[in-house]
């Protein structure tokens, strides 16, 4: 069985400050890892994903996440946040070839002007 | 290309009433999913389908039924609604070859 832990339910941060959203997972096999973002009153959309290869993956809007197998983590970072980054962020894990994805409980990022 | 659409957007039910939520996708995706989202609990998988005519239970299937008679549609039914089913329901779909799921805008259901 696989699981995802997002310890921080809410993270307030000032505009232009850096942010890190933490994600830890557990799985008995190799995994795919994802970060999805949900803007207010919308569905989720993929932010970035790790499937294989380079352990550092980036999104088009400046977020990055690093797969750390030894620490079973996939933390999301951005060096300078913008008001428009205010949203809820979900970490997710899927076993290779598995049909289902397990989502974390989400972290609400609140960017303060 | 509308992506994933959900009908209705919002619904209020009384306890014991039934209803069907419709999910439609125009991307020819093989896999489709129904999730519920509750505060502090993230997304939990209700049922999913890996192809037309096939369905499977997810993490929280009790009280729900599904059908996938056409590849593009995935229906979620509540036979006898309960207040515990008050939630936001999301449908998602993906291709067989790629892991990325595409989500609909959600259906907000209130059961009184």
Short mmCIF file of C-alpha atoms in Angstrom, two decimals:
data_model
loop_
_atom_site.label_atom_id
_atom_site.label_comp_id
_atom_site.label_asym_id
_atom_site.label_seq_id
_atom_site.Cartn_x
_atom_site.Cartn_y
_atom_site.Cartn_z
CA UNK A 1 0.00 0.00 0.00
CA UNK A 2 1.13 3.54 -0.68
CA UNK A 3 0.52 6.68 1.32
CA UNK A 4 1.35 10.37 1.23
CA UNK A 5 1.88 12.74 4.15
CA UNK A 6 1.65 16.49 3.92
CA UNK A 7 2.34 17.69 7.43
CA UNK A 8 1.54 21.36 6.84
CA UNK A 9 -2.14 22.07 6.30
CA UNK A 10 -1.56 25.81 5.83
CA UNK A 11 1.54 27.82 4.95
CA UNK A 12 1.38 31.63 5.06
CA UNK A 13 4.24 33.43 3.32
CA UNK A 14 4.92 37.01 2.28
CA UNK A 15 5.01 37.90 -1.38
CA UNK A 16 8.46 37.49 -2.96
CA UNK A 17 9.63 35.26 -0.09
CA UNK A 18 10.72 31.65 -0.68
CA UNK A 19 8.47 28.73 0.23
CA UNK A 20 8.78 24.99 0.73
CA UNK A 21 5.80 22.65 0.90
CA UNK A 22 6.70 19.30 2.38
CA UNK A 23 5.66 15.88 1.11
CA UNK A 24 6.70 12.45 2.31
CA UNK A 25 5.49 9.18 0.84
CA UNK A 26 5.64 5.50 1.58
CA UNK A 27 5.51 2.68 -0.93
CA UNK A 28 6.94 -0.78 -1.21
CA UNK A 29 7.81 -0.36 -4.88
CA UNK A 30 9.13 2.29 -7.23
CA UNK A 31 6.82 5.23 -7.69
CA UNK A 32 5.69 8.12 -9.77
CA UNK A 33 5.31 11.39 -7.81
CA UNK A 34 3.17 14.40 -8.56
CA UNK A 35 2.25 17.84 -7.35
CA UNK A 36 -1.19 19.10 -8.31
CA UNK A 37 -2.50 22.63 -7.68
CA UNK A 38 -6.09 23.66 -7.01
CA UNK A 39 -7.07 27.30 -7.40
CA UNK A 40 -10.23 28.46 -5.60
CA UNK A 41 -13.42 26.86 -6.92
CA UNK A 42 -11.58 24.89 -9.59
CA UNK A 43 -10.50 21.33 -10.20
CA UNK A 44 -6.96 20.11 -9.74
CA UNK A 45 -4.33 20.57 -12.41
CA UNK A 46 -0.90 19.05 -12.71
CA UNK A 47 1.95 21.28 -11.57
CA UNK A 48 4.88 18.90 -12.07
CA UNK A 49 5.74 15.22 -11.95
CA UNK A 50 8.63 12.86 -11.41
CA UNK A 51 8.60 9.65 -13.42
CA UNK A 52 12.28 8.80 -13.85
CA UNK A 53 15.63 10.38 -14.72
CA UNK A 54 16.70 13.66 -13.13
CA UNK A 55 15.53 13.89 -9.55
CA UNK A 56 14.92 17.65 -9.87
CA UNK A 57 11.82 18.57 -11.82
CA UNK A 58 10.51 22.02 -12.64
CA UNK A 59 7.22 23.63 -13.59
CA UNK A 60 6.66 26.41 -16.10
CA UNK A 61 5.79 28.93 -13.37
CA UNK A 62 8.94 28.63 -11.27
CA UNK A 63 8.16 25.77 -8.87
CA UNK A 64 10.54 22.87 -8.50
CA UNK A 65 10.54 19.59 -6.58
CA UNK A 66 13.28 17.12 -5.81
CA UNK A 67 12.79 13.39 -5.50
CA UNK A 68 14.79 12.07 -2.56
CA UNK A 69 14.57 8.30 -2.44
CA UNK A 70 16.53 7.86 0.78
CA UNK A 71 14.29 10.29 2.66
CA UNK A 72 11.15 9.26 0.70
CA UNK A 73 10.38 12.92 0.11
CA UNK A 74 9.24 15.10 -2.78
CA UNK A 75 9.20 18.64 -1.37
CA UNK A 76 7.94 21.52 -3.49
CA UNK A 77 9.88 24.79 -3.53
CA UNK A 78 9.71 28.23 -5.09
CA UNK A 79 12.38 30.90 -4.51
CA UNK A 80 9.97 33.86 -4.76
CA UNK A 81 6.20 33.51 -4.53
CA UNK A 82 3.57 35.71 -6.13
CA UNK A 83 0.04 36.53 -5.05
CA UNK A 84 -1.23 34.36 -7.89
CA UNK A 85 0.40 31.30 -6.27
CA UNK A 86 -2.26 31.35 -3.55
CA UNK A 87 -3.89 27.94 -3.90
CA UNK A 88 -4.04 24.48 -2.37
CA UNK A 89 -1.28 22.09 -3.33
CA UNK A 90 -1.61 18.32 -3.32
CA UNK A 91 1.21 15.80 -3.38
CA UNK A 92 0.35 12.44 -4.93
CA UNK A 93 1.99 9.06 -5.48
CA UNK A 94 1.36 6.24 -7.93
CA UNK A 95 3.10 2.89 -8.22
CA UNK A 96 4.64 2.16 -11.61
CA UNK A 97 2.00 0.62 -13.81
CA UNK A 98 -0.61 1.07 -11.14
CA UNK A 99 -3.94 2.51 -12.15
CA UNK A 100 -4.65 4.54 -9.04
CA UNK A 101 -3.13 7.63 -7.47
CA UNK A 102 -3.07 8.35 -3.74
CA UNK A 103 -3.34 12.01 -2.80
CA UNK A 104 -2.12 13.79 0.31
CA UNK A 105 -4.41 15.92 2.43
CA UNK A 106 -3.24 19.14 0.78
CA UNK A 107 -1.38 22.29 1.86
CA UNK A 108 -2.99 25.69 1.52
CA UNK A 109 -0.46 28.28 0.45
CA UNK A 110 -1.49 31.80 1.40
CA UNK A 111 0.64 34.53 -0.10
CA UNK A 112 0.46 37.74 1.91
CA UNK A 113 0.97 41.05 0.06
CA UNK B 1 -12.05 20.55 -26.89
CA UNK B 2 -13.96 20.90 -23.59
CA UNK B 3 -11.74 18.49 -21.60
CA UNK B 4 -13.55 17.03 -18.59
CA UNK B 5 -17.00 18.38 -17.79
CA UNK B 6 -19.28 17.61 -14.86
CA UNK B 7 -23.04 17.96 -14.49
CA UNK B 8 -24.53 19.43 -12.35
CA UNK B 9 -22.27 22.05 -10.78
CA UNK B 10 -24.26 22.25 -7.58
CA UNK B 11 -27.09 20.22 -6.03
CA UNK B 12 -29.02 20.10 -2.77
CA UNK B 13 -30.64 16.81 -1.77
CA UNK B 14 -32.73 15.65 1.11
CA UNK B 15 -31.70 12.55 3.02
CA UNK B 16 -32.88 9.45 1.19
CA UNK B 17 -33.16 11.04 -2.23
CA UNK B 18 -31.21 9.68 -5.18
CA UNK B 19 -29.25 11.38 -7.91
CA UNK B 20 -26.72 10.79 -10.66
CA UNK B 21 -23.63 12.85 -11.35
CA UNK B 22 -22.41 12.87 -14.92
CA UNK B 23 -18.79 13.12 -16.03
CA UNK B 24 -17.93 13.50 -19.70
CA UNK B 25 -14.55 13.73 -21.42
CA UNK B 26 -13.75 14.37 -25.06
CA UNK B 27 -10.08 13.36 -24.98
CA UNK B 28 -10.62 9.65 -25.76
CA UNK B 29 -9.13 8.72 -22.37
CA UNK B 30 -9.35 5.10 -21.28
CA UNK B 31 -9.27 5.65 -17.51
CA UNK B 32 -11.80 7.63 -15.52
CA UNK B 33 -12.10 8.33 -11.79
CA UNK B 34 -14.53 9.69 -9.23
CA UNK B 35 -13.14 11.38 -6.11
CA UNK B 36 -14.66 13.19 -3.19
CA UNK B 37 -12.91 16.10 -1.51
CA UNK B 38 -13.54 16.91 2.13
CA UNK B 39 -11.77 19.49 4.32
CA UNK B 40 -8.58 18.11 5.85
CA UNK B 41 -8.91 14.78 4.05
CA UNK B 42 -7.69 15.59 0.57
CA UNK B 43 -9.08 13.59 -2.33
CA UNK B 44 -10.34 10.10 -1.77
CA UNK B 45 -11.06 7.70 -4.60
CA UNK B 46 -14.64 6.43 -4.76
CA UNK B 47 -14.68 4.30 -7.92
CA UNK B 48 -12.71 4.14 -11.11
CA UNK B 49 -12.87 2.61 -14.57
CA UNK B 50 -10.10 1.40 -16.86
CA UNK B 51 -12.32 1.04 -19.88
CA UNK B 52 -15.84 0.93 -21.26
CA UNK B 53 -17.98 -1.53 -19.37
CA UNK B 54 -15.52 -1.99 -16.49
CA UNK B 55 -15.53 -0.41 -13.03
CA UNK B 56 -13.70 -1.00 -9.77
CA UNK B 57 -13.97 0.13 -6.16
CA UNK B 58 -11.69 2.73 -4.71
CA UNK B 59 -11.00 3.77 -1.14
CA UNK B 60 -14.53 4.90 -0.15
CA UNK B 61 -17.08 3.11 -2.39
CA UNK B 62 -19.90 2.53 0.11
CA UNK B 63 -23.14 4.30 -0.75
CA UNK B 64 -22.14 4.93 -4.37
CA UNK B 65 -22.53 3.08 -7.64
CA UNK B 66 -21.00 3.81 -11.04
CA UNK B 67 -21.46 2.90 -14.66
CA UNK B 68 -19.31 3.31 -17.78
CA UNK B 69 -21.55 2.38 -20.69
CA UNK B 70 -19.73 4.71 -23.08
CA UNK B 71 -16.02 5.44 -23.15
CA UNK B 72 -16.56 9.18 -22.81
CA UNK B 73 -19.01 9.07 -19.89
CA UNK B 74 -18.67 7.97 -16.27
CA UNK B 75 -21.75 8.17 -14.06
CA UNK B 76 -21.75 8.30 -10.26
CA UNK B 77 -24.99 7.39 -8.53
CA UNK B 78 -26.21 7.92 -5.00
CA UNK B 79 -29.14 5.60 -4.36
CA UNK B 80 -30.11 6.99 -0.96
CA UNK B 81 -28.25 10.14 -0.05
CA UNK B 82 -26.96 10.68 3.49
CA UNK B 83 -25.60 13.86 5.13
CA UNK B 84 -22.17 12.17 5.25
CA UNK B 85 -22.14 12.36 1.46
CA UNK B 86 -22.09 16.16 1.54
CA UNK B 87 -18.88 16.89 -0.32
CA UNK B 88 -17.30 18.20 -3.48
CA UNK B 89 -17.08 15.50 -6.14
CA UNK B 90 -14.40 15.53 -8.80
CA UNK B 91 -14.14 13.46 -11.92
CA UNK B 92 -10.81 12.87 -13.63
CA UNK B 93 -9.55 11.03 -16.67
CA UNK B 94 -6.25 9.97 -18.20
CA UNK B 95 -4.84 7.93 -21.03
CA UNK B 96 -3.59 4.42 -20.44
CA UNK B 97 -0.03 5.42 -21.31
CA UNK B 98 0.37 8.60 -19.28
CA UNK B 99 0.02 9.07 -15.52
CA UNK B 100 -1.28 12.64 -15.58
CA UNK B 101 -4.94 12.97 -14.60
CA UNK B 102 -7.17 15.72 -15.97
CA UNK B 103 -9.83 16.97 -13.60
CA UNK B 104 -13.28 18.39 -14.09
CA UNK B 105 -14.46 21.55 -12.28
CA UNK B 106 -16.31 19.65 -9.55
CA UNK B 107 -19.87 19.15 -8.30
CA UNK B 108 -20.82 20.57 -4.90
CA UNK B 109 -23.39 18.34 -3.20
CA UNK B 110 -25.23 19.25 -0.02
CA UNK B 111 -27.36 16.57 1.64
CA UNK B 112 -29.78 17.88 4.25
#
